[in-house]
Short mmCIF file of C-alpha atoms in Angstrom, two decimals:
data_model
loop_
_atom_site.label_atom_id
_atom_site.label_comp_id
_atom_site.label_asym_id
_atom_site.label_seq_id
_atom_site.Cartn_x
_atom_site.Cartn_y
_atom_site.Cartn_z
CA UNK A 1 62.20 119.68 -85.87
CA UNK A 2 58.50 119.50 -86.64
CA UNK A 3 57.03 115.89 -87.28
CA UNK A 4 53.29 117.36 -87.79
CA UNK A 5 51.12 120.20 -88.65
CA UNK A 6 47.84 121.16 -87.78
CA UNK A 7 45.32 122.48 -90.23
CA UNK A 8 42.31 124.61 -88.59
CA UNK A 9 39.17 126.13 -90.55
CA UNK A 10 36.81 128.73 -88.25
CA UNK A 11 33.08 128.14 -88.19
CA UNK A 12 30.44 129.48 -86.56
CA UNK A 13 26.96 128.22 -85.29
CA UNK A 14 25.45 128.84 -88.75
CA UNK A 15 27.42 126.30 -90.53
CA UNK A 16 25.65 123.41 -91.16
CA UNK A 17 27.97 120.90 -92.63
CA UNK A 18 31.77 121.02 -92.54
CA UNK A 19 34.05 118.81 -94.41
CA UNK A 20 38.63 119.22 -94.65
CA UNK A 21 39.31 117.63 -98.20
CA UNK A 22 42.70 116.58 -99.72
CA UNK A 23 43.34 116.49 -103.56
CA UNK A 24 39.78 116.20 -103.59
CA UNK A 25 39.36 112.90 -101.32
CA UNK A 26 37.39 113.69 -97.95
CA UNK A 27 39.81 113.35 -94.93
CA UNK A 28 36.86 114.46 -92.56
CA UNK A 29 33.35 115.49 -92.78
CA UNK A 30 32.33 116.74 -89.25
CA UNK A 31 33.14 113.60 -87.05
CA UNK A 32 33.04 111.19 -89.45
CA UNK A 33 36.67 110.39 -90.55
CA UNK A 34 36.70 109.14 -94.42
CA UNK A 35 40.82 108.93 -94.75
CA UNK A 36 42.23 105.40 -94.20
CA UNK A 37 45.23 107.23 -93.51
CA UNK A 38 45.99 106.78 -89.59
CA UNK A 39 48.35 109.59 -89.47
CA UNK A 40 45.49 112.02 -90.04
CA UNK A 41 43.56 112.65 -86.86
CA UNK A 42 40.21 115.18 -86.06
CA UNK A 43 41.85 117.85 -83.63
CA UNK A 44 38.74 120.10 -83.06
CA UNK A 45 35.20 120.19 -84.19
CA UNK A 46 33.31 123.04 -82.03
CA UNK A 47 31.12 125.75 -82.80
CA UNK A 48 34.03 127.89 -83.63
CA UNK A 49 37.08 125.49 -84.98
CA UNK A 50 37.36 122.65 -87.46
CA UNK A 51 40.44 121.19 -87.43
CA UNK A 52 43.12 118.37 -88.27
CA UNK A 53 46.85 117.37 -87.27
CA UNK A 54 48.48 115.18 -89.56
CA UNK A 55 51.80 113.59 -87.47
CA UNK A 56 54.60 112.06 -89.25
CA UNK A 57 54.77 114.59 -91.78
CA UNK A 58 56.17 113.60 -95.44
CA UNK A 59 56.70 115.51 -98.46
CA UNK A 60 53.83 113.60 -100.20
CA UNK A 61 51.40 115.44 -97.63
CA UNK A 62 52.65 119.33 -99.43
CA UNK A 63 49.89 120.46 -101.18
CA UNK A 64 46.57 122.21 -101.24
CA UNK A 65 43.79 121.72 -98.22
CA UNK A 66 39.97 122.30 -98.53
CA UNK A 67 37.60 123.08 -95.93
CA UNK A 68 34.53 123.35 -97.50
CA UNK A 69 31.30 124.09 -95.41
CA UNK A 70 27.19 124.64 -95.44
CA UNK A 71 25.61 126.90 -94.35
CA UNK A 72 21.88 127.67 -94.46
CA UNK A 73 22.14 130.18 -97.22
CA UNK A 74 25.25 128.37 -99.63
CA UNK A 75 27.88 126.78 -99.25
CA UNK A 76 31.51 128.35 -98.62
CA UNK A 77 35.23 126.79 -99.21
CA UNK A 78 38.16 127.85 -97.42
CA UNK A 79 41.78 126.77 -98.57
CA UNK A 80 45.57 126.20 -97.17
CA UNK A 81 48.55 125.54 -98.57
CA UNK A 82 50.76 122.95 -96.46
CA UNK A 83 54.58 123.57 -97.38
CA UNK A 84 56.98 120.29 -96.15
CA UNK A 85 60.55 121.58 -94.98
CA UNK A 86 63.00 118.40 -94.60
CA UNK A 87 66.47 118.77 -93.09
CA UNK A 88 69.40 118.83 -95.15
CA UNK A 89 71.44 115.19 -95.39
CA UNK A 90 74.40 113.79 -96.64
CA UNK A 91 73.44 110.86 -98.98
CA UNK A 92 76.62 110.46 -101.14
CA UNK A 93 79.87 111.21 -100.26
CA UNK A 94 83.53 110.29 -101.95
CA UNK A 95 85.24 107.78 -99.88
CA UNK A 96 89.06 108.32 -98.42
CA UNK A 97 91.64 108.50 -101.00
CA UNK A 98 95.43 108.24 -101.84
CA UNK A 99 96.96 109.39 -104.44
CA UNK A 100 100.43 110.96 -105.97
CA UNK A 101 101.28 114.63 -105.41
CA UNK A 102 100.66 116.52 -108.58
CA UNK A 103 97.52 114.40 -109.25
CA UNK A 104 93.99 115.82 -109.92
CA UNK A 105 91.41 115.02 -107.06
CA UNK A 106 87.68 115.59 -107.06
CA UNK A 107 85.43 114.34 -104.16
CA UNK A 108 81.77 114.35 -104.28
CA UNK A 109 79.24 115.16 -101.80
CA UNK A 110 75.68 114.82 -102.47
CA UNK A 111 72.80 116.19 -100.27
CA UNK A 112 69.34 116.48 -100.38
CA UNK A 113 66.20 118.70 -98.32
CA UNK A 114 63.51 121.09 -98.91
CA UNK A 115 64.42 123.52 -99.31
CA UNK A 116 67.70 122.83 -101.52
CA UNK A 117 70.82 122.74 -99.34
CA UNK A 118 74.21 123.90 -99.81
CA UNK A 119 77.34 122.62 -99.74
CA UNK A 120 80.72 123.72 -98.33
CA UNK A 121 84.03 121.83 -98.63
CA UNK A 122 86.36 122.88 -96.04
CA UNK A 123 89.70 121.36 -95.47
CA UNK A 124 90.61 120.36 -91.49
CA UNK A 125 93.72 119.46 -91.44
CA UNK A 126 96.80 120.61 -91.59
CA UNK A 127 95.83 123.96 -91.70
CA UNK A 128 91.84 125.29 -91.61
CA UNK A 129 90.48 128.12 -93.80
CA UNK A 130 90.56 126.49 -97.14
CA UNK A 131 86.90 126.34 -98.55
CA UNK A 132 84.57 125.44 -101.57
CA UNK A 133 81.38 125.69 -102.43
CA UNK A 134 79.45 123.01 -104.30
CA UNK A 135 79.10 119.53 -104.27
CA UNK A 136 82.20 118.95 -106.50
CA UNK A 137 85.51 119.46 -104.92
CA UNK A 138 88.27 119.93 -107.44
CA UNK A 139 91.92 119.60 -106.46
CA UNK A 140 94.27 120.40 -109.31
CA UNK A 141 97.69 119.05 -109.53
CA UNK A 142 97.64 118.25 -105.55
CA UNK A 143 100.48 119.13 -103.47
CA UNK A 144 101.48 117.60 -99.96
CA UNK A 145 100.32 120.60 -98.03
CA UNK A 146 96.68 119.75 -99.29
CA UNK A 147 96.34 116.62 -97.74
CA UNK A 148 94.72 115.88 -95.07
CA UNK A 149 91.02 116.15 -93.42
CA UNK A 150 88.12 117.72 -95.50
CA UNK A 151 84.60 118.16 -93.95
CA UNK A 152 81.72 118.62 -96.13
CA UNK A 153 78.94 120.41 -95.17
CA UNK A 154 75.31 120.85 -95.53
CA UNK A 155 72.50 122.97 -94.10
CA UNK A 156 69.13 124.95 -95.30
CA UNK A 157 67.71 126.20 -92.49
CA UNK A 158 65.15 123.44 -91.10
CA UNK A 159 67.41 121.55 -88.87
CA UNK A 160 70.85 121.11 -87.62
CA UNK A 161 73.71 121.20 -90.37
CA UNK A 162 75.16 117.36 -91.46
CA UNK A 163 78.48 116.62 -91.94
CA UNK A 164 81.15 113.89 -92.90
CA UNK A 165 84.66 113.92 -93.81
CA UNK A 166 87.06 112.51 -95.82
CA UNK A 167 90.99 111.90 -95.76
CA UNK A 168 93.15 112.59 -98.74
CA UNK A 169 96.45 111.09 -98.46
CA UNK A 170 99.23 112.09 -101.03
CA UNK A 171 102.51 110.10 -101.79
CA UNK A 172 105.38 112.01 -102.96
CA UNK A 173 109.17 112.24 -103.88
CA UNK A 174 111.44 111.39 -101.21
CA UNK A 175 111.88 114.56 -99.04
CA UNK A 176 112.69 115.08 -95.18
CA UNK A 177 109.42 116.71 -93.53
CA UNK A 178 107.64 116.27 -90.57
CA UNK A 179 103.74 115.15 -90.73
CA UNK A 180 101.52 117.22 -90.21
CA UNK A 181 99.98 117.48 -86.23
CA UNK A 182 96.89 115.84 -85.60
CA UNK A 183 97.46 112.13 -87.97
CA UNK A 184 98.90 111.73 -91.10
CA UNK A 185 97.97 112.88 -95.07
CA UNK A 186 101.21 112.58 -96.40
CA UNK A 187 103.84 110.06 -97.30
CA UNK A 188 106.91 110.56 -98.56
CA UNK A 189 107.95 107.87 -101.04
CA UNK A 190 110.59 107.23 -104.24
CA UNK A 191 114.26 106.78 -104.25
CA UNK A 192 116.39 106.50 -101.49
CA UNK A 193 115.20 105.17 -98.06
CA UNK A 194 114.37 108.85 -96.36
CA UNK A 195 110.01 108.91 -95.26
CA UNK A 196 107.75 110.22 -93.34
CA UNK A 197 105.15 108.71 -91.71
CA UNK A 198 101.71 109.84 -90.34
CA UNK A 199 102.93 110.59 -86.69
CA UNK A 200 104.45 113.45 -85.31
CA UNK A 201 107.82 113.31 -86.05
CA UNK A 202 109.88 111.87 -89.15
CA UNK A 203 110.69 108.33 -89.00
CA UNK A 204 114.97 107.92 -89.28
CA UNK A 205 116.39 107.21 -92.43
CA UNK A 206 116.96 102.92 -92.65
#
């Protein structure tokens, strides 16, 4: 990932004066560094190149860059655009849950980066494949093959995607199953004394 830019204007031995200016506030004029900003920093300043790095880069450095210069005749301005990308992140994200089969279950993932990300749901565990797009997951009327391991995902294009995950856990009616490889999501509860737990094979009836 980048963490600075440079910003280069090309002169030549008729320019007199050369200045790089920032929302109108001088960063640099020749040598002479006006910004109180330490991140910006002269890179160049030869008969050919003027030019500047900014390191650390934030989105409050997007925006439009002057480099105005003199020569003996009038003077001339030059202009670039600096775009900010910033990876995608997870910033939000449901918590685990349990809840009773047949219920309605919505999970919440919340990203941000420039550009905008997107967001997949994708359920792990038991079985992969399952997948939604958006930040809002909506289960309706769960069943006990839905629990399990959800990932949510997020990615635009500047960086490596993020991810988290969550675990849904459902309680139902008493039934004899076995749980579901790789840790539990469901739990069979209600009358009689028949369960299963969360590891691989069904606990015996009490």
């Amino acid at each position: 990932m980048c963490f600075l830019s440079s910003i280069s204007c090309s002169i030549d031995d008729q320019v007199t004066r050369v200045a790089w200016l920032n929302r109108s506030n001088i960063l640099y004029a020749g040598n002479d560094k006006w910004s109180i900003d330490p991140r910006v920093q002269l890179l160049n300043y030869n008969k050919t190149e003027f030019s500047i790095v900014i390191t650390q880069l934030d989105v409050a450095d997007e925006g439009l860059y002057t480099c105005s210069y003199q020569t003996q005749d009038k003077p001339h301005t030059t202009q670039a655009y600096l775009i900010v990308q910033v990876p995608a992140r997870i910033v939000n994200i449901s918590s685990s849950i349990t809840v009773n089969e047949g219920s309605n279950v919505n999970l919440m993932c919340l990203a941000v980066g420039k550009p905008e990300p997107t967001v997949t749901w994708k359920q792990l565990h038991p079985t992969e494949g399952f997948s939604s797009e958006g930040e809002l997951l909506e289960i309706t009327e769960i069943n006990r093959q839905q629990a399990g391991e959800y990932e949510c995902i997020t990615s635009n294009g500047v960086s490596m995607p993020d991810s988290k995950k969550v675990m849904i856990t459902v309680n139902c009616e008493c039934c004899m199953q076995e749980a579901p490889l790789g840790g539990g999501g469901v739990f069979c509860m209600g009358r009689g004394s028949i369960s299963v737990s969360t590891s691989t094979t069904p606990s015996s009836p009490s």
